Amino acid sequence: MQQGLFITLEGSEGAGKSTQIDVIKTYLEKRQRKVECVREPGGTEIAEEIRTILKKSRTQEQMQDITEMLLMYAAREQLVHNFIKPSLNKGIDVICDRHDLSSIAYQGGGRGIPMEYLEAMRRMVLGSFHPNVTFLLDLDVNVGMQRVENRGGRDRFELAKMDFFLRVRETYLEFARKDPEHIIVIDASQPISKVSLDITSHLDKLLG
Ligand code: Z5A
């Protein structure tokens, strides 16, 4: 029986997810809640090993899009069943940096894998399990890439072409329009403090 809140952050590169996760954690802890933070792909020993394979930018062999999708869901299976669900059942809130919506946006929208394949994977790995709330940090792709550039060093995903990232953003927004109750779009071009305020105002409403 789930007691903790499952909160996910989504958005394209440089949108500010990592920055805002710290803010949400502090906000929840001030309300005397226990909180764990994880990231996808990753978060368990096996899932972190899968992440290393997925992010490697220098390799002789080209990774097929379907391989990438299968690895994303393999990592998710490990994380959800070995960490997220047990934590929620103990009454601990879990904040996750990316989750299933990333697969829809990147593998579906970005790579062009048919949505019915993703739907089948989602059913197999997650069933009816879904976040209580998802914050989609929406940002102009050029601004996000500039932020990543300033940070330095690009992984296999960040080396993709601009039109890939435009499709990722459009897919995110399309799914947010379909489920406005669970996917909250936040304007990530605002100053960090205003982005935080928009998120915590929504959490105020959620927690009462
Ligand atoms: N992926 C996938 O394809 N399918 C899936 O199912 C899943 C993932 C789960 C994981 O990369 C990659 O896996 C990701 C999608 C793919 N591909 N990419 N690229 P990751 O975890 O290494 O990277 P990321 O998730 O994209 O995170 P990021 O690039 O580190 O961005 P971020 O966490 O959203 O941003 P940040 O680190 O908080 O901020 C970036 C910089 O901007 C930093 O210097 C901040 O100080 C600055 N910042 C943050 N907010 C602001 C505001 N509001 N104004 C100005 N500057 C700001």
JSON list of N, CA and C in Angstrom, two decimals, residues 66-132:
[
{"chain": "A", "resi": 66, "resn": "ILE", "atom": "N", "xyz": [16.19, 0.52, -30.58]},
{"chain": "A", "resi": 66, "resn": "ILE", "atom": "CA", "xyz": [15.40, -0.44, -29.78]},
{"chain": "A", "resi": 66, "resn": "ILE", "atom": "C", "xyz": [16.24, -0.93, -28.58]},
{"chain": "A", "resi": 67, "resn": "THR", "atom": "N", "xyz": [17.54, -1.11, -28.79]},
{"chain": "A", "resi": 67, "resn": "THR", "atom": "CA", "xyz": [18.43, -1.50, -27.68]},
{"chain": "A", "resi": 67, "resn": "THR", "atom": "C", "xyz": [18.38, -0.43, -26.60]},
{"chain": "A", "resi": 68, "resn": "GLU", "atom": "N", "xyz": [18.44, 0.82, -27.03]},
{"chain": "A", "resi": 68, "resn": "GLU", "atom": "CA", "xyz": [18.40, 1.94, -26.07]},
{"chain": "A", "resi": 68, "resn": "GLU", "atom": "C", "xyz": [17.10, 1.89, -25.27]},
{"chain": "A", "resi": 69, "resn": "MET", "atom": "N", "xyz": [15.98, 1.67, -25.97]},
{"chain": "A", "resi": 69, "resn": "MET", "atom": "CA", "xyz": [14.69, 1.61, -25.28]},
{"chain": "A", "resi": 69, "resn": "MET", "atom": "C", "xyz": [14.64, 0.46, -24.27]},
{"chain": "A", "resi": 70, "resn": "LEU", "atom": "N", "xyz": [15.12, -0.71, -24.71]},
{"chain": "A", "resi": 70, "resn": "LEU", "atom": "CA", "xyz": [15.08, -1.88, -23.82]},
{"chain": "A", "resi": 70, "resn": "LEU", "atom": "C", "xyz": [15.95, -1.65, -22.58]},
{"chain": "A", "resi": 71, "resn": "LEU", "atom": "N", "xyz": [17.09, -1.02, -22.77]},
{"chain": "A", "resi": 71, "resn": "LEU", "atom": "CA", "xyz": [17.97, -0.75, -21.62]},
{"chain": "A", "resi": 71, "resn": "LEU", "atom": "C", "xyz": [17.33, 0.25, -20.66]},
{"chain": "A", "resi": 72, "resn": "MET", "atom": "N", "xyz": [16.64, 1.25, -21.21]},
{"chain": "A", "resi": 72, "resn": "MET", "atom": "CA", "xyz": [15.95, 2.23, -20.35]},
{"chain": "A", "resi": 72, "resn": "MET", "atom": "C", "xyz": [14.92, 1.51, -19.47]},
{"chain": "A", "resi": 73, "resn": "TYR", "atom": "N", "xyz": [14.17, 0.60, -20.07]},
{"chain": "A", "resi": 73, "resn": "TYR", "atom": "CA", "xyz": [13.13, -0.09, -19.30]},
{"chain": "A", "resi": 73, "resn": "TYR", "atom": "C", "xyz": [13.73, -1.15, -18.37]},
{"chain": "A", "resi": 74, "resn": "ALA", "atom": "N", "xyz": [14.87, -1.73, -18.75]},
{"chain": "A", "resi": 74, "resn": "ALA", "atom": "CA", "xyz": [15.53, -2.68, -17.85]},
{"chain": "A", "resi": 74, "resn": "ALA", "atom": "C", "xyz": [15.99, -1.94, -16.58]},
{"chain": "A", "resi": 75, "resn": "ALA", "atom": "N", "xyz": [16.57, -0.77, -16.77]},
{"chain": "A", "resi": 75, "resn": "ALA", "atom": "CA", "xyz": [17.01, 0.03, -15.62]},
{"chain": "A", "resi": 75, "resn": "ALA", "atom": "C", "xyz": [15.81, 0.45, -14.76]},
{"chain": "A", "resi": 76, "resn": "ARG", "atom": "N", "xyz": [14.71, 0.80, -15.45]},
{"chain": "A", "resi": 76, "resn": "ARG", "atom": "CA", "xyz": [13.49, 1.24, -14.71]},
{"chain": "A", "resi": 76, "resn": "ARG", "atom": "C", "xyz": [12.90, 0.09, -13.89]},
{"chain": "A", "resi": 77, "resn": "GLU", "atom": "N", "xyz": [12.90, -1.10, -14.48]},
{"chain": "A", "resi": 77, "resn": "GLU", "atom": "CA", "xyz": [12.39, -2.28, -13.76]},
{"chain": "A", "resi": 77, "resn": "GLU", "atom": "C", "xyz": [13.17, -2.47, -12.45]},
{"chain": "A", "resi": 78, "resn": "GLN", "atom": "N", "xyz": [14.49, -2.37, -12.52]},
{"chain": "A", "resi": 78, "resn": "GLN", "atom": "CA", "xyz": [15.33, -2.55, -11.33]},
{"chain": "A", "resi": 78, "resn": "GLN", "atom": "C", "xyz": [15.00, -1.48, -10.28]},
{"chain": "A", "resi": 79, "resn": "LEU", "atom": "N", "xyz": [14.92, -0.23, -10.75]},
{"chain": "A", "resi": 79, "resn": "LEU", "atom": "CA", "xyz": [14.73, 0.88, -9.81]},
{"chain": "A", "resi": 79, "resn": "LEU", "atom": "C", "xyz": [13.33, 0.86, -9.17]},
{"chain": "A", "resi": 80, "resn": "VAL", "atom": "N", "xyz": [12.33, 0.65, -9.99]},
{"chain": "A", "resi": 80, "resn": "VAL", "atom": "CA", "xyz": [10.96, 0.71, -9.47]},
{"chain": "A", "resi": 80, "resn": "VAL", "atom": "C", "xyz": [10.70, -0.42, -8.47]},
{"chain": "A", "resi": 81, "resn": "HIS", "atom": "N", "xyz": [11.13, -1.64, -8.84]},
{"chain": "A", "resi": 81, "resn": "HIS", "atom": "CA", "xyz": [10.79, -2.79, -7.99]},
{"chain": "A", "resi": 81, "resn": "HIS", "atom": "C", "xyz": [11.73, -2.95, -6.79]},
{"chain": "A", "resi": 82, "resn": "ASN", "atom": "N", "xyz": [12.98, -2.56, -6.97]},
{"chain": "A", "resi": 82, "resn": "ASN", "atom": "CA", "xyz": [13.94, -2.76, -5.86]},
{"chain": "A", "resi": 82, "resn": "ASN", "atom": "C", "xyz": [14.08, -1.54, -4.96]},
{"chain": "A", "resi": 83, "resn": "PHE", "atom": "N", "xyz": [13.65, -0.38, -5.43]},
{"chain": "A", "resi": 83, "resn": "PHE", "atom": "CA", "xyz": [13.85, 0.80, -4.59]},
{"chain": "A", "resi": 83, "resn": "PHE", "atom": "C", "xyz": [12.59, 1.67, -4.43]},
{"chain": "A", "resi": 84, "resn": "ILE", "atom": "N", "xyz": [12.01, 2.10, -5.55]},
{"chain": "A", "resi": 84, "resn": "ILE", "atom": "CA", "xyz": [10.93, 3.10, -5.44]},
{"chain": "A", "resi": 84, "resn": "ILE", "atom": "C", "xyz": [9.71, 2.55, -4.69]},
{"chain": "A", "resi": 85, "resn": "LYS", "atom": "N", "xyz": [9.19, 1.41, -5.14]},
{"chain": "A", "resi": 85, "resn": "LYS", "atom": "CA", "xyz": [7.97, 0.89, -4.49]},
{"chain": "A", "resi": 85, "resn": "LYS", "atom": "C", "xyz": [8.22, 0.55, -3.01]},
{"chain": "A", "resi": 86, "resn": "PRO", "atom": "N", "xyz": [9.35, -0.15, -2.68]},
{"chain": "A", "resi": 86, "resn": "PRO", "atom": "CA", "xyz": [9.58, -0.42, -1.24]},
{"chain": "A", "resi": 86, "resn": "PRO", "atom": "C", "xyz": [9.67, 0.87, -0.42]},
{"chain": "A", "resi": 87, "resn": "SER", "atom": "N", "xyz": [10.28, 1.92, -0.97]},
{"chain": "A", "resi": 87, "resn": "SER", "atom": "CA", "xyz": [10.38, 3.19, -0.22]},
{"chain": "A", "resi": 87, "resn": "SER", "atom": "C", "xyz": [9.00, 3.80, -0.01]},
{"chain": "A", "resi": 88, "resn": "LEU", "atom": "N", "xyz": [8.20, 3.86, -1.07]},
{"chain": "A", "resi": 88, "resn": "LEU", "atom": "CA", "xyz": [6.85, 4.44, -0.95]},
{"chain": "A", "resi": 88, "resn": "LEU", "atom": "C", "xyz": [6.02, 3.65, 0.06]},
{"chain": "A", "resi": 89, "resn": "ASN", "atom": "N", "xyz": [6.19, 2.34, 0.05]},
{"chain": "A", "resi": 89, "resn": "ASN", "atom": "CA", "xyz": [5.42, 1.50, 0.99]},
{"chain": "A", "resi": 89, "resn": "ASN", "atom": "C", "xyz": [5.82, 1.73, 2.44]},
{"chain": "A", "resi": 90, "resn": "LYS", "atom": "N", "xyz": [7.07, 2.23, 2.63]},
{"chain": "A", "resi": 90, "resn": "LYS", "atom": "CA", "xyz": [7.51, 2.55, 4.01]},
{"chain": "A", "resi": 90, "resn": "LYS", "atom": "C", "xyz": [7.10, 3.98, 4.39]},
{"chain": "A", "resi": 91, "resn": "GLY", "atom": "N", "xyz": [6.40, 4.66, 3.50]},
{"chain": "A", "resi": 91, "resn": "GLY", "atom": "CA", "xyz": [5.95, 6.03, 3.80]},
{"chain": "A", "resi": 91, "resn": "GLY", "atom": "C", "xyz": [6.98, 7.09, 3.42]},
{"chain": "A", "resi": 92, "resn": "ILE", "atom": "N", "xyz": [8.00, 6.70, 2.66]},
{"chain": "A", "resi": 92, "resn": "ILE", "atom": "CA", "xyz": [9.02, 7.66, 2.26]},
{"chain": "A", "resi": 92, "resn": "ILE", "atom": "C", "xyz": [8.65, 8.26, 0.90]},
{"chain": "A", "resi": 93, "resn": "ASP", "atom": "N", "xyz": [8.77, 9.59, 0.78]},
{"chain": "A", "resi": 93, "resn": "ASP", "atom": "CA", "xyz": [8.54, 10.24, -0.52]},
{"chain": "A", "resi": 93, "resn": "ASP", "atom": "C", "xyz": [9.75, 9.98, -1.42]},
{"chain": "A", "resi": 94, "resn": "VAL", "atom": "N", "xyz": [9.49, 9.76, -2.71]},
{"chain": "A", "resi": 94, "resn": "VAL", "atom": "CA", "xyz": [10.60, 9.56, -3.65]},
{"chain": "A", "resi": 94, "resn": "VAL", "atom": "C", "xyz": [10.53, 10.63, -4.74]},
{"chain": "A", "resi": 95, "resn": "ILE", "atom": "N", "xyz": [11.65, 11.35, -4.90]},
{"chain": "A", "resi": 95, "resn": "ILE", "atom": "CA", "xyz": [11.76, 12.33, -5.99]},
{"chain": "A", "resi": 95, "resn": "ILE", "atom": "C", "xyz": [12.67, 11.72, -7.04]},
{"chain": "A", "resi": 96, "resn": "CYS", "atom": "N", "xyz": [12.18, 11.62, -8.26]},
{"chain": "A", "resi": 96, "resn": "CYS", "atom": "CA", "xyz": [12.95, 10.94, -9.30]},
{"chain": "A", "resi": 96, "resn": "CYS", "atom": "C", "xyz": [13.28, 11.90, -10.45]},
{"chain": "A", "resi": 97, "resn": "ASP", "atom": "N", "xyz": [14.57, 12.01, -10.76]},
{"chain": "A", "resi": 97, "resn": "ASP", "atom": "CA", "xyz": [15.05, 12.83, -11.88]},
{"chain": "A", "resi": 97, "resn": "ASP", "atom": "C", "xyz": [14.85, 12.01, -13.15]},
{"chain": "A", "resi": 98, "resn": "ARG", "atom": "N", "xyz": [13.77, 12.27, -13.86]},
{"chain": "A", "resi": 98, "resn": "ARG", "atom": "CA", "xyz": [13.32, 11.55, -15.07]},
{"chain": "A", "resi": 98, "resn": "ARG", "atom": "C", "xyz": [12.64, 10.23, -14.69]},
{"chain": "A", "resi": 99, "resn": "HIS", "atom": "N", "xyz": [11.65, 9.86, -15.53]},
{"chain": "A", "resi": 99, "resn": "HIS", "atom": "CA", "xyz": [10.97, 8.56, -15.36]},
{"chain": "A", "resi": 99, "resn": "HIS", "atom": "C", "xyz": [10.38, 8.19, -16.72]},
{"chain": "A", "resi": 100, "resn": "ASP", "atom": "N", "xyz": [9.24, 7.51, -16.71]},
{"chain": "A", "resi": 100, "resn": "ASP", "atom": "CA", "xyz": [8.71, 6.94, -17.95]},
{"chain": "A", "resi": 100, "resn": "ASP", "atom": "C", "xyz": [8.46, 7.97, -19.06]},
{"chain": "A", "resi": 101, "resn": "LEU", "atom": "N", "xyz": [8.07, 9.20, -18.67]},
{"chain": "A", "resi": 101, "resn": "LEU", "atom": "CA", "xyz": [7.80, 10.22, -19.68]},
{"chain": "A", "resi": 101, "resn": "LEU", "atom": "C", "xyz": [9.05, 10.54, -20.51]},
{"chain": "A", "resi": 102, "resn": "SER", "atom": "N", "xyz": [10.24, 10.34, -19.92]},
{"chain": "A", "resi": 102, "resn": "SER", "atom": "CA", "xyz": [11.48, 10.55, -20.68]},
{"chain": "A", "resi": 102, "resn": "SER", "atom": "C", "xyz": [11.57, 9.55, -21.84]},
{"chain": "A", "resi": 103, "resn": "SER", "atom": "N", "xyz": [11.15, 8.30, -21.59]},
{"chain": "A", "resi": 103, "resn": "SER", "atom": "CA", "xyz": [11.21, 7.30, -22.67]},
{"chain": "A", "resi": 103, "resn": "SER", "atom": "C", "xyz": [10.24, 7.69, -23.79]},
{"chain": "A", "resi": 104, "resn": "ILE", "atom": "N", "xyz": [9.07, 8.18, -23.39]},
{"chain": "A", "resi": 104, "resn": "ILE", "atom": "CA", "xyz": [8.09, 8.60, -24.40]},
{"chain": "A", "resi": 104, "resn": "ILE", "atom": "C", "xyz": [8.66, 9.75, -25.23]},
{"chain": "A", "resi": 105, "resn": "ALA", "atom": "N", "xyz": [9.28, 10.73, -24.53]},
{"chain": "A", "resi": 105, "resn": "ALA", "atom": "CA", "xyz": [9.79, 11.92, -25.23]},
{"chain": "A", "resi": 105, "resn": "ALA", "atom": "C", "xyz": [11.05, 11.62, -26.05]},
{"chain": "A", "resi": 106, "resn": "TYR", "atom": "N", "xyz": [12.01, 10.88, -25.46]},
{"chain": "A", "resi": 106, "resn": "TYR", "atom": "CA", "xyz": [13.31, 10.67, -26.14]},
{"chain": "A", "resi": 106, "resn": "TYR", "atom": "C", "xyz": [13.28, 9.50, -27.12]},
{"chain": "A", "resi": 107, "resn": "GLN", "atom": "N", "xyz": [12.79, 8.32, -26.63]},
{"chain": "A", "resi": 107, "resn": "GLN", "atom": "CA", "xyz": [12.81, 7.15, -27.52]},
{"chain": "A", "resi": 107, "resn": "GLN", "atom": "C", "xyz": [11.62, 7.24, -28.50]},
{"chain": "A", "resi": 108, "resn": "GLY", "atom": "N", "xyz": [10.46, 7.71, -28.00]},
{"chain": "A", "resi": 108, "resn": "GLY", "atom": "CA", "xyz": [9.29, 7.83, -28.87]},
{"chain": "A", "resi": 108, "resn": "GLY", "atom": "C", "xyz": [9.40, 9.06, -29.77]},
{"chain": "A", "resi": 109, "resn": "GLY", "atom": "N", "xyz": [9.36, 10.25, -29.16]},
{"chain": "A", "resi": 109, "resn": "GLY", "atom": "CA", "xyz": [9.40, 11.50, -29.95]},
{"chain": "A", "resi": 109, "resn": "GLY", "atom": "C", "xyz": [10.73, 11.69, -30.66]},
{"chain": "A", "resi": 110, "resn": "GLY", "atom": "N", "xyz": [11.83, 11.58, -29.89]},
{"chain": "A", "resi": 110, "resn": "GLY", "atom": "CA", "xyz": [13.17, 11.87, -30.45]},
{"chain": "A", "resi": 110, "resn": "GLY", "atom": "C", "xyz": [13.62, 10.83, -31.46]},
{"chain": "A", "resi": 111, "resn": "ARG", "atom": "N", "xyz": [13.63, 9.56, -31.05]},
{"chain": "A", "resi": 111, "resn": "ARG", "atom": "CA", "xyz": [14.16, 8.50, -31.94]},
{"chain": "A", "resi": 111, "resn": "ARG", "atom": "C", "xyz": [13.11, 8.00, -32.93]},
{"chain": "A", "resi": 112, "resn": "GLY", "atom": "N", "xyz": [11.83, 8.23, -32.64]},
{"chain": "A", "resi": 112, "resn": "GLY", "atom": "CA", "xyz": [10.79, 7.81, -33.57]},
{"chain": "A", "resi": 112, "resn": "GLY", "atom": "C", "xyz": [10.33, 6.37, -33.38]},
{"chain": "A", "resi": 113, "resn": "ILE", "atom": "N", "xyz": [10.58, 5.77, -32.22]},
{"chain": "A", "resi": 113, "resn": "ILE", "atom": "CA", "xyz": [10.08, 4.42, -31.95]},
{"chain": "A", "resi": 113, "resn": "ILE", "atom": "C", "xyz": [8.55, 4.50, -31.81]},
{"chain": "A", "resi": 114, "resn": "PRO", "atom": "N", "xyz": [7.80, 3.59, -32.46]},
{"chain": "A", "resi": 114, "resn": "PRO", "atom": "CA", "xyz": [6.33, 3.67, -32.39]},
{"chain": "A", "resi": 114, "resn": "PRO", "atom": "C", "xyz": [5.82, 3.68, -30.95]},
{"chain": "A", "resi": 115, "resn": "MET", "atom": "N", "xyz": [4.83, 4.53, -30.70]},
{"chain": "A", "resi": 115, "resn": "MET", "atom": "CA", "xyz": [4.31, 4.68, -29.33]},
{"chain": "A", "resi": 115, "resn": "MET", "atom": "C", "xyz": [3.71, 3.38, -28.80]},
{"chain": "A", "resi": 116, "resn": "GLU", "atom": "N", "xyz": [3.23, 2.50, -29.71]},
{"chain": "A", "resi": 116, "resn": "GLU", "atom": "CA", "xyz": [2.64, 1.25, -29.19]},
{"chain": "A", "resi": 116, "resn": "GLU", "atom": "C", "xyz": [3.72, 0.34, -28.58]},
{"chain": "A", "resi": 117, "resn": "TYR", "atom": "N", "xyz": [4.97, 0.44, -29.08]},
{"chain": "A", "resi": 117, "resn": "TYR", "atom": "CA", "xyz": [6.06, -0.34, -28.46]},
{"chain": "A", "resi": 117, "resn": "TYR", "atom": "C", "xyz": [6.31, 0.17, -27.03]},
{"chain": "A", "resi": 118, "resn": "LEU", "atom": "N", "xyz": [6.31, 1.51, -26.92]},
{"chain": "A", "resi": 118, "resn": "LEU", "atom": "CA", "xyz": [6.56, 2.10, -25.60]},
{"chain": "A", "resi": 118, "resn": "LEU", "atom": "C", "xyz": [5.43, 1.78, -24.63]},
{"chain": "A", "resi": 119, "resn": "GLU", "atom": "N", "xyz": [4.23, 1.80, -25.16]},
{"chain": "A", "resi": 119, "resn": "GLU", "atom": "CA", "xyz": [3.05, 1.48, -24.33]},
{"chain": "A", "resi": 119, "resn": "GLU", "atom": "C", "xyz": [3.14, 0.04, -23.82]},
{"chain": "A", "resi": 120, "resn": "ALA", "atom": "N", "xyz": [3.61, -0.88, -24.68]},
{"chain": "A", "resi": 120, "resn": "ALA", "atom": "CA", "xyz": [3.74, -2.28, -24.28]},
{"chain": "A", "resi": 120, "resn": "ALA", "atom": "C", "xyz": [4.81, -2.42, -23.19]},
{"chain": "A", "resi": 121, "resn": "MET", "atom": "N", "xyz": [5.92, -1.70, -23.33]},
{"chain": "A", "resi": 121, "resn": "MET", "atom": "CA", "xyz": [6.98, -1.73, -22.32]},
{"chain": "A", "resi": 121, "resn": "MET", "atom": "C", "xyz": [6.47, -1.17, -21.00]},
{"chain": "A", "resi": 122, "resn": "ARG", "atom": "N", "xyz": [5.75, -0.06, -21.10]},
{"chain": "A", "resi": 122, "resn": "ARG", "atom": "CA", "xyz": [5.22, 0.59, -19.89]},
{"chain": "A", "resi": 122, "resn": "ARG", "atom": "C", "xyz": [4.29, -0.36, -19.14]},
{"chain": "A", "resi": 123, "resn": "ARG", "atom": "N", "xyz": [3.41, -1.03, -19.89]},
{"chain": "A", "resi": 123, "resn": "ARG", "atom": "CA", "xyz": [2.46, -1.97, -19.26]},
{"chain": "A", "resi": 123, "resn": "ARG", "atom": "C", "xyz": [3.21, -3.10, -18.56]},
{"chain": "A", "resi": 124, "resn": "MET", "atom": "N", "xyz": [4.28, -3.60, -19.23]},
{"chain": "A", "resi": 124, "resn": "MET", "atom": "CA", "xyz": [5.02, -4.74, -18.67]},
{"chain": "A", "resi": 124, "resn": "MET", "atom": "C", "xyz": [5.77, -4.34, -17.40]},
{"chain": "A", "resi": 125, "resn": "VAL", "atom": "N", "xyz": [6.42, -3.19, -17.43]},
{"chain": "A", "resi": 125, "resn": "VAL", "atom": "CA", "xyz": [7.29, -2.79, -16.31]},
{"chain": "A", "resi": 125, "resn": "VAL", "atom": "C", "xyz": [6.50, -2.07, -15.20]},
{"chain": "A", "resi": 126, "resn": "LEU", "atom": "N", "xyz": [5.56, -1.23, -15.57]},
{"chain": "A", "resi": 126, "resn": "LEU", "atom": "CA", "xyz": [4.91, -0.37, -14.58]},
{"chain": "A", "resi": 126, "resn": "LEU", "atom": "C", "xyz": [3.46, -0.73, -14.28]},
{"chain": "A", "resi": 127, "resn": "GLY", "atom": "N", "xyz": [2.79, -1.40, -15.20]},
{"chain": "A", "resi": 127, "resn": "GLY", "atom": "CA", "xyz": [1.36, -1.66, -15.00]},
{"chain": "A", "resi": 127, "resn": "GLY", "atom": "C", "xyz": [0.63, -0.34, -14.82]},
{"chain": "A", "resi": 128, "resn": "SER", "atom": "N", "xyz": [-0.13, -0.22, -13.72]},
{"chain": "A", "resi": 128, "resn": "SER", "atom": "CA", "xyz": [-0.87, 1.03, -13.51]},
{"chain": "A", "resi": 128, "resn": "SER", "atom": "C", "xyz": [-0.10, 2.01, -12.60]},
{"chain": "A", "resi": 129, "resn": "PHE", "atom": "N", "xyz": [1.14, 1.64, -12.24]},
{"chain": "A", "resi": 129, "resn": "PHE", "atom": "CA", "xyz": [1.94, 2.51, -11.35]},
{"chain": "A", "resi": 129, "resn": "PHE", "atom": "C", "xyz": [2.35, 3.80, -12.08]},
{"chain": "A", "resi": 130, "resn": "HIS", "atom": "N", "xyz": [2.11, 4.95, -11.44]},
{"chain": "A", "resi": 130, "resn": "HIS", "atom": "CA", "xyz": [2.51, 6.22, -12.06]},
{"chain": "A", "resi": 130, "resn": "HIS", "atom": "C", "xyz": [2.78, 7.27, -10.98]},
{"chain": "A", "resi": 131, "resn": "PRO", "atom": "N", "xyz": [3.52, 8.33, -11.33]},
{"chain": "A", "resi": 131, "resn": "PRO", "atom": "CA", "xyz": [3.83, 9.36, -10.32]},
{"chain": "A", "resi": 131, "resn": "PRO", "atom": "C", "xyz": [2.58, 10.06, -9.81]},
{"chain": "A", "resi": 132, "resn": "ASN", "atom": "N", "xyz": [2.63, 10.56, -8.56]},
{"chain": "A", "resi": 132, "resn": "ASN", "atom": "CA", "xyz": [1.53, 11.39, -8.07]},
{"chain": "A", "resi": 132, "resn": "ASN", "atom": "C", "xyz": [1.52, 12.71, -8.83]}
]
